[in-house]
PDB file of C-alpha atoms in Angstrom:
ATOM      1  CA  MET A  12     180.787  83.597 140.819  1.00 51.00           C
ATOM      2  CA  ALA A  13     178.080  81.316 139.688  1.00 53.00           C
ATOM      3  CA  LYS A  14     175.858  81.542 143.085  1.00 54.00           C
ATOM      4  CA  ALA A  15     175.844  85.598 142.454  1.00 53.00           C
ATOM      5  CA  HIS A  16     174.594  85.208 138.701  1.00 53.00           C
ATOM      6  CA  PHE A  17     171.837  82.867 140.027  1.00 53.00           C
ATOM      7  CA  ARG A  18     170.485  85.100 142.435  1.00 54.00           C
ATOM      8  CA  THR A  19     170.621  88.314 140.128  1.00 55.00           C
ATOM      9  CA  HIS A  20     167.929  85.780 137.294  1.00 56.00           C
ATOM     10  CA  ARG A  21     165.705  84.283 140.106  1.00 57.00           C
ATOM     11  CA  ARG A  22     163.079  86.615 139.895  1.00 60.00           C
ATOM     12  CA  GLN A  23     162.020  86.613 136.483  1.00 65.00           C
ATOM     13  CA  GLY A  24     159.901  89.533 134.896  1.00 70.00           C
ATOM     14  CA  GLY A  25     155.876  88.644 134.363  1.00 76.00           C
ATOM     15  CA  PHE A  26     152.655  89.091 136.641  1.00 78.00           C
ATOM     16  CA  THR A  27     151.088  87.769 139.408  1.00 86.00           C
ATOM     17  CA  LEU A  28     148.179  86.017 140.079  1.00 84.00           C
ATOM     18  CA  LEU A  29     147.108  88.816 141.894  1.00 85.00           C
ATOM     19  CA  GLU A  30     148.355  91.730 139.746  1.00 85.00           C
ATOM     20  CA  LEU A  31     146.057  89.703 137.129  1.00 86.00           C
ATOM     21  CA  LEU A  32     143.212  89.526 139.250  1.00 89.00           C
ATOM     22  CA  VAL A  33     142.922  93.431 139.905  1.00 89.00           C
ATOM     23  CA  VAL A  34     143.363  94.390 136.124  1.00 90.00           C
ATOM     24  CA  ILE A  35     140.499  91.760 135.412  1.00 91.00           C
ATOM     25  CA  VAL A  36     137.841  93.785 137.811  1.00 90.00           C
ATOM     26  CA  ILE A  37     139.198  96.960 136.361  1.00 90.00           C
ATOM     27  CA  ILE A  38     138.202  96.001 132.916  1.00 89.00           C
ATOM     28  CA  GLY A  39     134.749  94.424 134.324  1.00 86.00           C
ATOM     29  CA  LEU A  40     134.045  97.843 136.069  1.00 86.00           C
ATOM     30  CA  LEU A  41     134.636  99.599 132.694  1.00 86.00           C
ATOM     31  CA  ALA A  42     132.716  97.026 130.449  1.00 83.00           C
ATOM     32  CA  ALA A  43     129.790  97.307 133.239  1.00 83.00           C
ATOM     33  CA  TYR A  44     129.744 101.494 132.860  1.00 81.00           C
ATOM     34  CA  VAL A  45     130.395 101.791 129.716  1.00 79.00           C
ATOM     35  CA  GLY A  46     128.488  98.720 128.025  1.00 75.00           C
ATOM     36  CA  PRO A  47     124.505  99.950 129.020  1.00 76.00           C
ATOM     37  CA  LYS A  48     125.704 103.837 127.749  1.00 73.00           C
ATOM     38  CA  TYR A  49     127.127 102.191 124.460  1.00 70.00           C
ATOM     39  CA  PHE A  50     123.725 100.081 123.751  1.00 68.00           C
ATOM     40  CA  SER A  51     121.448 102.761 125.133  1.00 65.00           C
ATOM     41  CA  GLN A  52     122.909 105.237 122.305  1.00 65.00           C
ATOM     42  CA  LEU A  53     122.930 102.238 119.793  1.00 64.00           C
ATOM     43  CA  GLY A  54     119.149 102.140 120.106  1.00 63.00           C
ATOM     44  CA  LYS A  55     118.758 106.028 119.814  1.00 74.00           C
ATOM     45  CA  SER A  56     120.634 105.664 116.482  1.00 81.00           C
ATOM     46  CA  GLU A  57     118.580 102.728 115.491  1.00 85.00           C
ATOM     47  CA  VAL A  58     115.552 105.222 115.739  1.00 85.00           C
ATOM     48  CA  THR A  59     117.290 108.009 114.146  1.00 87.00           C
ATOM     49  CA  ILE A  60     118.242 105.611 111.293  1.00 89.00           C
ATOM     50  CA  ALA A  61     114.266 104.669 111.006  1.00 89.00           C
ATOM     51  CA  ARG A  62     113.299 108.664 110.935  1.00 91.00           C
ATOM     52  CA  ALA A  63     115.478 109.432 108.396  1.00 90.00           C
ATOM     53  CA  GLN A  64     114.687 106.153 105.951  1.00 91.00           C
ATOM     54  CA  ILE A  65     110.873 107.518 106.560  1.00 91.00           C
ATOM     55  CA  GLY A  66     111.964 111.061 105.382  1.00 90.00           C
ATOM     56  CA  ALA A  67     113.549 109.541 102.145  1.00 90.00           C
ATOM     57  CA  PHE A  68     110.318 107.919 102.007  1.00 91.00           C
ATOM     58  CA  GLU A  69     108.726 111.098 101.794  1.00 91.00           C
ATOM     59  CA  LYS A  70     110.979 112.700  99.535  1.00 92.00           C
ATOM     60  CA  SER A  71     110.651 109.946  96.982  1.00 91.00           C
ATOM     61  CA  LEU A  72     106.319 109.541  97.302  1.00 91.00           C
ATOM     62  CA  ASP A  73     106.378 113.421  96.781  1.00 91.00           C
ATOM     63  CA  THR A  74     108.187 113.059  93.407  1.00 90.00           C
ATOM     64  CA  TYR A  75     105.639 110.226  92.796  1.00 90.00           C
ATOM     65  CA  ARG A  76     102.849 112.288  93.212  1.00 91.00           C
ATOM     66  CA  LEU A  77     104.226 114.810  90.997  1.00 89.00           C
ATOM     67  CA  ASP A  78     104.886 112.242  87.994  1.00 88.00           C
ATOM     68  CA  VAL A  79     101.783 110.631  88.808  1.00 87.00           C
ATOM     69  CA  GLY A  80      99.583 113.036  89.942  1.00 87.00           C
ATOM     70  CA  ARG A  81      98.272 110.951  93.185  1.00 88.00           C
ATOM     71  CA  TYR A  82     100.325 108.882  95.954  1.00 90.00           C
ATOM     72  CA  PRO A  83     100.168 104.943  95.517  1.00 90.00           C
ATOM     73  CA  SER A  84      97.712 103.628  97.107  1.00 88.00           C
ATOM     74  CA  THR A  85      97.694 101.238 100.091  1.00 89.00           C
ATOM     75  CA  GLU A  86      97.807  97.927  98.231  1.00 90.00           C
ATOM     76  CA  GLU A  87     100.572  99.357  95.696  1.00 89.00           C
ATOM     77  CA  GLY A  88     102.308 100.280  98.710  1.00 88.00           C
ATOM     78  CA  LEU A  89     105.941 101.676  99.086  1.00 89.00           C
ATOM     79  CA  ALA A  90     106.712  98.618  96.198  1.00 90.00           C
ATOM     80  CA  ALA A  91     105.310 101.388  93.563  1.00 88.00           C
ATOM     81  CA  LEU A  92     108.255 103.516  93.708  1.00 89.00           C
ATOM     82  CA  MET A  93     110.198 100.878  92.309  1.00 89.00           C
ATOM     83  CA  VAL A  94     108.100  99.251  89.963  1.00 87.00           C
ATOM     84  CA  ALA A  95     105.244 100.715  88.621  1.00 85.00           C
ATOM     85  CA  PRO A  96     101.867  99.985  89.182  1.00 82.00           C
ATOM     86  CA  ALA A  97      98.724  98.766  86.568  1.00 78.00           C
ATOM     87  CA  SER A  98      97.324 102.363  87.372  1.00 75.00           C
ATOM     88  CA  GLY A  99      98.831 105.369  85.828  1.00 64.00           C
ATOM     89  CA  ALA A 100     101.898 103.496  84.794  1.00 69.00           C
ATOM     90  CA  ALA A 101     101.875 105.552  82.004  1.00 80.00           C
ATOM     91  CA  LYS A 102     102.895 109.009  83.930  1.00 84.00           C
ATOM     92  CA  TRP A 103     105.445 106.792  86.306  1.00 86.00           C
ATOM     93  CA  ASN A 104     108.867 107.848  85.642  1.00 85.00           C
ATOM     94  CA  GLY A 105     110.545 105.765  87.961  1.00 77.00           C
ATOM     95  CA  PRO A 106     112.325 104.092  89.899  1.00 89.00           C
ATOM     96  CA  TYR A 107     112.014 106.469  93.092  1.00 89.00           C
ATOM     97  CA  LEU A 108     114.698 104.602  94.919  1.00 87.00           C
ATOM     98  CA  LYS A 109     118.203 103.676  93.957  1.00 87.00           C
ATOM     99  CA  LYS A 110     117.797 100.534  95.595  1.00 88.00           C
ATOM    100  CA  ALA A 111     115.270  98.171  96.846  1.00 87.00           C
ATOM    101  CA  VAL A 112     112.515  99.137  99.606  1.00 88.00           C
ATOM    102  CA  PRO A 113     114.728  98.215 102.800  1.00 89.00           C
ATOM    103  CA  LEU A 114     113.411  96.965 105.869  1.00 90.00           C
ATOM    104  CA  ASP A 115     113.614  99.170 109.088  1.00 89.00           C
ATOM    105  CA  PRO A 116     116.675  98.968 111.505  1.00 89.00           C
ATOM    106  CA  TRP A 117     114.936  96.160 113.280  1.00 88.00           C
ATOM    107  CA  GLY A 118     114.293  94.055 110.434  1.00 89.00           C
ATOM    108  CA  HIS A 119     110.463  94.829 109.984  1.00 90.00           C
ATOM    109  CA  PRO A 120     109.317  96.099 107.045  1.00 92.00           C
ATOM    110  CA  PHE A 121     107.557  99.818 106.712  1.00 92.00           C
ATOM    111  CA  GLN A 122     104.020 100.056 106.543  1.00 91.00           C
ATOM    112  CA  TYR A 123     102.603 102.206 104.210  1.00 93.00           C
ATOM    113  CA  ARG A 124      98.774 103.722 104.239  1.00 91.00           C
ATOM    114  CA  SER A 125      97.207 105.754 101.984  1.00 86.00           C
ATOM    115  CA  PRO A 126      95.160 107.866 103.238  1.00 85.00           C
ATOM    116  CA  GLY A 127      96.001 107.677 106.241  1.00 80.00           C
ATOM    117  CA  PRO A 128      94.770 108.599 109.595  1.00 84.00           C
ATOM    118  CA  LYS A 129      96.361 111.643 110.008  1.00 83.00           C
ATOM    119  CA  GLY A 130      96.957 112.964 106.677  1.00 82.00           C
ATOM    120  CA  GLU A 131      97.325 111.997 103.011  1.00 87.00           C
ATOM    121  CA  LEU A 132      99.948 109.382 103.872  1.00 90.00           C
ATOM    122  CA  GLU A 133     101.001 106.878 106.127  1.00 92.00           C
ATOM    123  CA  ILE A 134     104.661 105.467 106.588  1.00 92.00           C
ATOM    124  CA  LEU A 135     105.083 103.433 109.830  1.00 90.00           C
ATOM    125  CA  SER A 136     107.898 101.838 111.752  1.00 90.00           C
ATOM    126  CA  LEU A 137     107.007  99.195 114.381  1.00 86.00           C
ATOM    127  CA  GLY A 138     109.677  99.991 116.566  1.00 83.00           C
ATOM    128  CA  ARG A 139     111.993  97.711 118.062  1.00 83.00           C
ATOM    129  CA  ASP A 140     109.399  94.929 119.301  1.00 83.00           C
ATOM    130  CA  GLY A 141     107.444  94.929 115.609  1.00 78.00           C
ATOM    131  CA  GLN A 142     103.936  95.550 117.515  1.00 78.00           C
ATOM    132  CA  PRO A 143     101.808  98.166 117.354  1.00 83.00           C
ATOM    133  CA  GLY A 144     102.142 100.753 120.286  1.00 77.00           C
ATOM    134  CA  GLY A 145     105.123 100.701 122.728  1.00 75.00           C
ATOM    135  CA  SER A 146     107.493 103.200 124.632  1.00 75.00           C
ATOM    136  CA  GLY A 147     111.242 104.324 123.896  1.00 74.00           C
ATOM    137  CA  GLU A 148     112.786 101.959 121.531  1.00 75.00           C
ATOM    138  CA  ASP A 149     109.623  99.810 121.093  1.00 76.00           C
ATOM    139  CA  ALA A 150     107.452 102.684 120.490  1.00 81.00           C
ATOM    140  CA  ASP A 151     106.058 103.337 116.616  1.00 81.00           C
ATOM    141  CA  ILE A 152     107.816 105.775 114.769  1.00 85.00           C
ATOM    142  CA  THR A 153     105.899 107.542 111.544  1.00 86.00           C
ATOM    143  CA  ASN A 154     105.447 110.447 108.993  1.00 84.00           C
TER     144      ASN A 154
END
């Protein structure tokens, strides 16, 4: 009777090395397929965030213009939305942003010019690479 009991418990539950290797290969294939798609979406979302931030700056700058009568100069920059500039401080009714001027999604400061090359003002993010020009996620994002 002891031998019969030994034979029934001889094989213990668990996975063989081959089964584990198959599972690891399947997980690797899934990661190789899903990973690039995930990271490409991440890059697109950063561009979308940068555009939304630029849109929020434009609205704040429009409110600033209504109060002061002009957009901040290039020298005053976006900081004029948080702190009253030396000129026009009497009409300044800010701060025009709830928080300090953020960096773009890639950690670079936004660039501001007034007048801009294409209009009264330009707000610019240099994209992922932080350099002028580029394409894809490295492209400049402007209003």
